[in-house]
Amino acid sequence: MPLPPFQQSEALTLGVELELQLVSLSDFDLTAASPDLLHLLGHKPFPGNVTPEITESMIEICTDVHTRHDKLLQQLQLIRDTLVNAADMLNIGICGGGTHPFQKWSEQKIFDKQRFKQLSALYGYLAKQFTIFGQHVHVGCTSGDEAMFLLHSLNRYLPHFIALSASSPFVQGGDTLFNSARLNSVFAFPLSGRAPFILHWDAFESDFFAKMEKTGVVNSMKDFYWDIRPKPEYGTIELRVCDTPLTVERAAALACYLQSLCRYLLERGDPPPAEDDYMVYNYNRFQACRFGLEGTLVHPKTYETLSLRDDILATLDKMQVHAEALDCADALAHLSNAAREGSDAHFLRKAFAERGSAEGMVDFAIRRFRAVS
């Protein structure tokens, strides 16, 4: 079907989506509990939106549209508390983290929804391997051209979000040595990675999407698994590289860092994006996934090699004036502490070492999500 018109949104508004793990409290493995949990949650008002995901051991929650960090965080905390109370009634745990450390993809059940069944038929085992958990952040744009400008201007900062959100060090029972192994699963899909370098919405709609649709490969923007993609029906761009953090506080902070960066970029704080910027894109992305905050990146304009942690801290300082204008200075302070102290991947590995098992690591993640020490 043709793309819907790009809906004009208020600039820099925010919406957050989190994919969450449903865990058995008897063995700490994933459990196919989403039908029961969604049924229970459907009997009372929910402070946002909650929907199924591709397999029955996961759900996705979505916030309303926000402009301020404090209101976004309050809603995420209320959603968390509502989920935790419902999960307690079913004797299951809920947690963040980009991957479950020892679940077996072959044991996952596809949720009974037509789109999920179609994806399973198309992608085979990859559909069940898509039992991974990410945070998506939507930022409102006033036009399609603004959306495409921000989409490509942000390529320089994508490694920041990967490293700061990294929470998927273990897969299928083993330490992958990656901080974000989740993105390796996303990369297996044919329409993943970066969007084509097109800066104007009319050209994207007519020269790219219309031709892609004509091939029969895609029907809507949902068929693209890009790191950032435009969402014309919402009037947003959607950042998709983040692992689901272990806490809603981290999730809110990441969203507001993106909001501050977009404000800076719209004021033309950086040189305009160019297709050559993408020469180092995959290398920088890999460094952030593999090494997290300890990684390096190559600046796409100057080709200077930078410490990822130092670049994040310098950028957070640079964004301070924008954070103050947006009333989200607390969010950037949270991320500054995280950059210094270590990502969620660091603390998951620490929990594994201290508790001596992957089950203990999952218990740690459940407690972290509930805000219990």
Coordinates of C-alpha atoms in Angstrom, one line a residue:
M1 CA 0.0 0.0 0.0
P2 CA 1.2 3.6 -0.5
L3 CA 2.9 5.4 2.3
P4 CA 0.5 7.4 4.4
P5 CA 1.0 11.2 4.3
F6 CA 3.7 12.4 6.8
Q7 CA 1.8 13.7 9.7
Q8 CA 3.1 16.9 11.2
S9 CA 3.9 16.5 14.8
E10 CA 5.0 18.9 17.5
A11 CA 8.8 19.1 17.3
L12 CA 10.8 17.1 19.8
T13 CA 7.8 15.3 21.4
L14 CA 8.7 11.8 22.7
G15 CA 7.2 8.4 22.9
V16 CA 8.9 5.3 24.3
E17 CA 8.4 1.6 23.5
L18 CA 10.0 -1.2 25.6
E19 CA 10.0 -4.9 24.8
L20 CA 10.1 -6.8 28.1
Q21 CA 10.9 -10.4 29.2
L22 CA 8.3 -12.7 30.9
V23 CA 10.2 -15.1 33.2
S24 CA 9.2 -18.1 35.2
L25 CA 10.1 -17.7 38.8
S26 CA 10.7 -21.4 39.2
D27 CA 13.6 -21.8 36.8
F28 CA 14.1 -18.2 35.6
D29 CA 13.7 -19.2 31.9
L30 CA 11.3 -17.3 29.6
T31 CA 7.7 -18.4 29.9
A32 CA 4.9 -18.2 27.3
A33 CA 2.8 -16.0 29.6
S34 CA 1.8 -13.1 27.4
P35 CA -1.7 -14.3 26.6
D36 CA -2.6 -14.7 30.3
L37 CA -0.9 -11.4 31.2
L38 CA -2.6 -9.4 28.4
H39 CA -5.9 -10.9 29.4
L40 CA -5.4 -9.9 33.0
L41 CA -4.3 -6.4 32.1
G42 CA -7.3 -6.0 29.8
H43 CA -9.6 -6.0 32.8
K44 CA -8.5 -2.7 34.2
P45 CA -7.2 0.7 32.9
F46 CA -3.5 0.6 31.8
P47 CA -1.4 3.7 32.0
G48 CA -0.2 3.6 28.4
N49 CA -0.5 0.7 25.9
V50 CA 0.6 -2.9 26.2
T51 CA 0.6 -5.3 23.2
P52 CA 1.9 -8.8 22.3
E53 CA 5.2 -9.3 20.6
I54 CA 6.2 -12.0 18.1
T55 CA 6.7 -14.8 20.7
E56 CA 4.6 -15.4 23.8
S57 CA 7.4 -14.8 26.2
M58 CA 7.5 -11.1 25.6
I59 CA 5.3 -8.0 25.6
E60 CA 5.7 -4.4 24.4
I61 CA 4.7 -1.4 26.4
C62 CA 4.2 2.1 24.8
T63 CA 3.9 5.4 26.5
D64 CA 1.8 8.4 25.6
V65 CA 3.3 11.4 23.8
H66 CA 5.5 13.5 26.1
T67 CA 7.5 16.7 26.0
R68 CA 9.1 16.5 29.5
H69 CA 11.5 14.0 31.2
D70 CA 9.6 14.1 34.5
K71 CA 6.2 13.2 33.0
L72 CA 7.7 10.5 30.8
L73 CA 9.5 9.0 33.7
Q74 CA 6.4 9.1 35.9
Q75 CA 4.3 7.2 33.3
L76 CA 7.1 4.6 32.8
Q77 CA 7.2 4.1 36.5
L78 CA 3.4 3.7 36.7
I79 CA 3.5 1.2 33.8
R80 CA 6.2 -0.7 35.6
D81 CA 4.3 -0.9 38.8
T82 CA 1.1 -2.0 37.0
L83 CA 3.0 -4.7 35.2
V84 CA 4.8 -5.9 38.3
N85 CA 1.5 -6.2 40.3
A86 CA -0.2 -8.1 37.5
A87 CA 2.8 -10.4 37.1
D88 CA 2.8 -11.2 40.8
M89 CA -0.8 -12.5 40.4
L90 CA 0.5 -14.9 37.7
N91 CA 3.7 -15.8 39.6
I92 CA 6.0 -14.6 36.8
G93 CA 8.8 -12.1 36.7
I94 CA 9.2 -9.2 34.3
C95 CA 12.6 -7.7 33.4
G96 CA 14.5 -5.7 30.9
G97 CA 17.7 -6.8 29.2
G98 CA 18.3 -7.1 25.4
T99 CA 18.5 -10.9 25.5
H100 CA 17.5 -13.6 27.9
P101 CA 20.8 -15.3 28.8
F102 CA 19.9 -19.0 28.3
Q103 CA 16.5 -19.3 26.6
K104 CA 16.4 -21.7 23.6
W105 CA 14.9 -20.1 20.5
S106 CA 13.5 -23.4 19.4
E107 CA 11.2 -23.6 22.4
Q108 CA 9.5 -20.2 21.8
K109 CA 5.9 -20.0 20.6
I110 CA 4.8 -17.6 18.0
F111 CA 2.0 -15.4 19.3
D112 CA -1.4 -16.1 17.6
K113 CA -1.6 -13.0 15.4
Q114 CA -1.8 -12.9 11.6
R115 CA 1.2 -10.6 11.1
F116 CA 3.4 -12.7 13.4
K117 CA 2.4 -15.9 11.6
Q118 CA 3.3 -14.3 8.3
L119 CA 6.7 -13.2 9.6
S120 CA 7.3 -16.7 10.9
A121 CA 6.4 -18.2 7.5
L122 CA 8.7 -15.7 5.7
Y123 CA 11.7 -15.8 8.0
G124 CA 11.7 -19.3 9.4
Y125 CA 13.8 -19.8 12.5
L126 CA 14.8 -16.2 12.5
A127 CA 11.3 -15.3 13.7
K128 CA 11.8 -17.2 16.9
Q129 CA 15.3 -16.0 17.3
F130 CA 13.8 -12.5 17.3
T131 CA 12.9 -13.2 20.9
I132 CA 15.1 -10.2 21.8
F133 CA 14.2 -7.1 23.6
G134 CA 14.8 -3.5 22.5
Q135 CA 13.8 0.1 23.4
H136 CA 12.4 2.2 20.6
V137 CA 12.2 6.0 20.9
H138 CA 10.0 8.2 18.7
V139 CA 10.8 11.9 18.2
G140 CA 8.2 14.2 16.7
C141 CA 9.1 16.0 13.5
T142 CA 7.3 19.0 11.9
S143 CA 7.8 17.6 8.3
G144 CA 9.0 14.6 6.4
D145 CA 12.1 16.6 5.3
E146 CA 12.9 17.3 8.9
A147 CA 12.5 13.6 9.7
M148 CA 15.0 12.7 7.0
F149 CA 17.5 15.3 8.0
L150 CA 17.4 14.1 11.7
L151 CA 17.6 10.5 10.6
H152 CA 20.8 10.9 8.8
S153 CA 22.3 13.6 11.1
L154 CA 22.0 11.1 14.0
N155 CA 24.2 8.5 12.4
R156 CA 27.3 10.0 14.1
Y157 CA 25.7 9.4 17.5
L158 CA 24.2 5.9 17.1
P159 CA 27.1 4.2 18.9
H160 CA 26.3 6.3 22.0
F161 CA 22.9 4.8 22.3
I162 CA 24.1 1.3 21.7
A163 CA 26.8 1.6 24.3
L164 CA 24.7 3.4 26.9
S165 CA 21.8 0.9 26.6
A166 CA 23.9 -2.3 26.2
S167 CA 22.3 -5.1 28.2
S168 CA 22.7 -8.3 26.2
P169 CA 26.1 -9.9 27.0
F170 CA 24.8 -13.5 27.2
V171 CA 23.1 -15.6 24.5
Q172 CA 22.0 -19.3 24.6
G173 CA 23.9 -19.9 27.9
G174 CA 27.2 -18.3 27.1
D175 CA 29.0 -15.0 27.4
T176 CA 29.2 -13.6 23.8
L177 CA 32.0 -11.1 24.7
F178 CA 29.6 -8.5 23.2
N179 CA 28.0 -5.9 25.3
S180 CA 25.0 -5.7 22.9
A181 CA 24.7 -9.1 21.2
R182 CA 21.0 -8.4 20.5
L183 CA 21.8 -6.3 17.4
N184 CA 23.6 -9.2 15.8
S185 CA 20.2 -10.9 15.6
V186 CA 18.6 -7.8 14.0
F187 CA 21.3 -7.7 11.4
A188 CA 20.3 -11.1 10.1
F189 CA 17.2 -9.6 8.6
P190 CA 17.6 -8.5 5.0
L191 CA 16.0 -5.0 5.4
S192 CA 18.1 -4.0 8.5
G193 CA 21.0 -1.7 9.0
R194 CA 20.9 1.9 7.7
A195 CA 18.3 3.8 5.7
P196 CA 19.2 4.9 2.2
F197 CA 20.8 8.4 2.0
I198 CA 17.8 10.4 0.9
L199 CA 17.2 13.8 2.5
H200 CA 13.8 14.8 1.1
W201 CA 10.5 13.1 1.9
D202 CA 9.1 13.4 -1.6
A203 CA 12.1 11.6 -3.0
F204 CA 12.0 8.9 -0.3
E205 CA 8.3 8.3 -1.0
S206 CA 8.3 8.3 -4.8
D207 CA 11.9 7.3 -5.7
F208 CA 12.5 4.7 -3.0
F209 CA 9.4 3.4 -1.2
A210 CA 7.2 3.3 -4.2
K211 CA 9.8 1.2 -6.1
M212 CA 10.4 -1.1 -3.2
E213 CA 6.6 -1.6 -2.9
K214 CA 6.4 -2.4 -6.6
T215 CA 8.9 -5.2 -6.1
G216 CA 6.6 -6.8 -3.6
V217 CA 9.4 -6.9 -1.0
V218 CA 7.7 -4.4 1.3
N219 CA 4.1 -3.3 2.1
S220 CA 4.7 -0.7 4.8
M221 CA 7.4 0.9 6.9
K222 CA 7.0 -2.0 9.4
D223 CA 8.9 -4.2 6.9
F224 CA 12.1 -2.1 7.4
Y225 CA 14.2 -3.0 10.4
W226 CA 16.5 -0.1 10.0
D227 CA 18.5 1.4 13.0
I228 CA 16.4 4.6 12.6
R229 CA 13.3 4.7 10.4
P230 CA 10.7 7.4 9.6
K231 CA 7.1 6.7 10.8
P232 CA 4.9 8.9 8.7
E233 CA 1.7 7.9 10.3
Y234 CA 3.0 9.2 13.7
G235 CA 5.0 12.1 12.2
T236 CA 8.2 10.8 13.9
I237 CA 11.6 9.2 13.5
E238 CA 12.1 6.0 15.4
L239 CA 15.4 5.1 17.0
R240 CA 15.7 1.3 17.2
V241 CA 19.3 0.4 18.2
C242 CA 18.9 0.4 22.0
D243 CA 18.7 -2.7 24.1
T244 CA 15.9 -2.6 26.7
P245 CA 17.5 -1.2 29.8
L246 CA 17.2 -2.9 33.2
T247 CA 15.4 0.1 34.6
V248 CA 12.7 2.5 33.3
E249 CA 14.9 5.3 34.7
R250 CA 17.6 4.5 32.1
A251 CA 14.9 4.2 29.4
A252 CA 13.6 7.7 30.1
A253 CA 17.1 9.1 30.2
L254 CA 18.0 7.7 26.8
A255 CA 14.9 9.1 25.3
C256 CA 15.7 12.6 26.6
Y257 CA 19.3 12.4 25.4
L258 CA 17.9 11.8 21.9
Q259 CA 15.5 14.7 22.4
S260 CA 18.4 17.0 23.4
L261 CA 20.5 15.8 20.4
C262 CA 17.7 16.4 18.0
R263 CA 17.3 20.0 19.3
Y264 CA 21.0 20.6 18.8
L265 CA 20.9 19.1 15.3
L266 CA 17.9 21.2 14.3
E267 CA 19.8 24.3 15.2
R268 CA 22.5 23.1 12.7
G269 CA 25.0 22.5 15.5
D270 CA 26.8 19.9 13.3
P271 CA 27.8 20.1 9.6
P272 CA 25.1 18.7 7.3
P273 CA 24.9 14.9 6.8
A274 CA 26.6 13.4 3.8
E275 CA 26.6 10.0 2.3
D276 CA 30.3 9.6 3.0
D277 CA 29.5 9.7 6.7
Y278 CA 28.4 6.1 6.4
M279 CA 31.8 4.8 5.4
V280 CA 32.6 4.3 9.1
Y281 CA 29.0 3.5 10.2
N282 CA 29.3 -0.3 10.4
Y283 CA 32.7 -0.1 12.1
N284 CA 31.4 2.3 14.7
R285 CA 28.3 0.3 15.2
F286 CA 30.4 -2.9 15.7
Q287 CA 32.7 -1.2 18.2
A288 CA 29.7 -0.1 20.3
C289 CA 28.1 -3.6 20.2
R290 CA 31.3 -5.5 20.9
F291 CA 33.1 -3.3 23.4
G292 CA 30.4 -0.9 24.7
L293 CA 31.8 2.1 26.6
E294 CA 35.3 0.7 26.2
G295 CA 35.1 0.9 22.4
T296 CA 36.4 3.4 19.9
L297 CA 34.8 5.2 17.0
V298 CA 36.0 7.0 13.9
H299 CA 34.5 10.5 13.5
P300 CA 32.7 10.5 10.1
K301 CA 33.8 14.0 9.2
T302 CA 37.4 14.3 10.6
Y303 CA 38.3 10.5 10.6
E304 CA 39.7 11.1 14.1
T305 CA 39.7 8.0 16.3
L306 CA 37.9 8.7 19.6
S307 CA 37.2 6.9 22.8
L308 CA 33.5 6.1 22.9
R309 CA 33.2 6.8 26.6
D310 CA 35.0 10.1 26.3
D311 CA 33.0 11.1 23.2
I312 CA 29.8 10.3 25.1
L313 CA 30.8 12.4 28.1
A314 CA 31.9 15.3 25.9
T315 CA 28.6 15.2 24.0
L316 CA 26.6 15.1 27.2
D317 CA 28.4 18.2 28.4
K318 CA 27.7 19.9 25.1
M319 CA 24.0 19.0 25.3
Q320 CA 23.6 20.6 28.7
V321 CA 22.2 23.9 27.4
H322 CA 19.6 21.9 25.3
A323 CA 18.8 19.7 28.2
E324 CA 18.1 22.7 30.4
A325 CA 15.9 24.2 27.8
L326 CA 13.9 20.9 27.7
D327 CA 13.9 20.4 31.5
C328 CA 15.8 17.1 31.2
A329 CA 19.1 17.9 32.8
D330 CA 18.5 15.1 35.3
A331 CA 18.3 12.6 32.4
L332 CA 21.7 13.6 31.1
A333 CA 23.2 13.5 34.6
H334 CA 21.9 9.9 34.9
L335 CA 23.7 8.9 31.6
S336 CA 26.9 10.7 32.6
N337 CA 27.0 8.5 35.7
A338 CA 26.3 5.4 33.6
A339 CA 29.1 6.3 31.2
R340 CA 31.5 6.4 34.2
E341 CA 30.2 3.5 36.2
G342 CA 29.4 1.0 33.5
S343 CA 26.4 -0.1 31.4
D344 CA 23.8 -2.7 32.3
A345 CA 25.9 -5.3 30.5
H346 CA 28.7 -4.6 33.0
F347 CA 26.3 -5.1 35.9
L348 CA 24.8 -8.3 34.5
R349 CA 28.3 -9.8 34.1
K350 CA 29.0 -8.7 37.7
A351 CA 25.8 -10.3 38.9
F352 CA 26.7 -13.5 37.1
A353 CA 30.2 -13.6 38.8
E354 CA 28.8 -12.8 42.2
R355 CA 25.8 -15.2 42.1
G356 CA 27.5 -17.9 40.2
S357 CA 24.8 -18.7 37.7
A358 CA 22.7 -17.3 34.8
E359 CA 19.6 -17.9 36.9
G360 CA 21.0 -15.6 39.5
M361 CA 21.7 -13.0 36.8
V362 CA 18.0 -13.2 35.7
D363 CA 16.9 -12.8 39.3
F364 CA 19.1 -9.7 39.6
A365 CA 17.5 -8.3 36.4
I366 CA 14.0 -8.9 37.8
R367 CA 14.8 -7.1 41.0
R368 CA 16.5 -4.3 39.2
F369 CA 13.3 -3.8 37.1
R370 CA 11.1 -3.8 40.2
A371 CA 13.5 -1.2 41.8
V372 CA 14.4 -3.7 44.6
S373 CA 18.1 -4.0 45.6

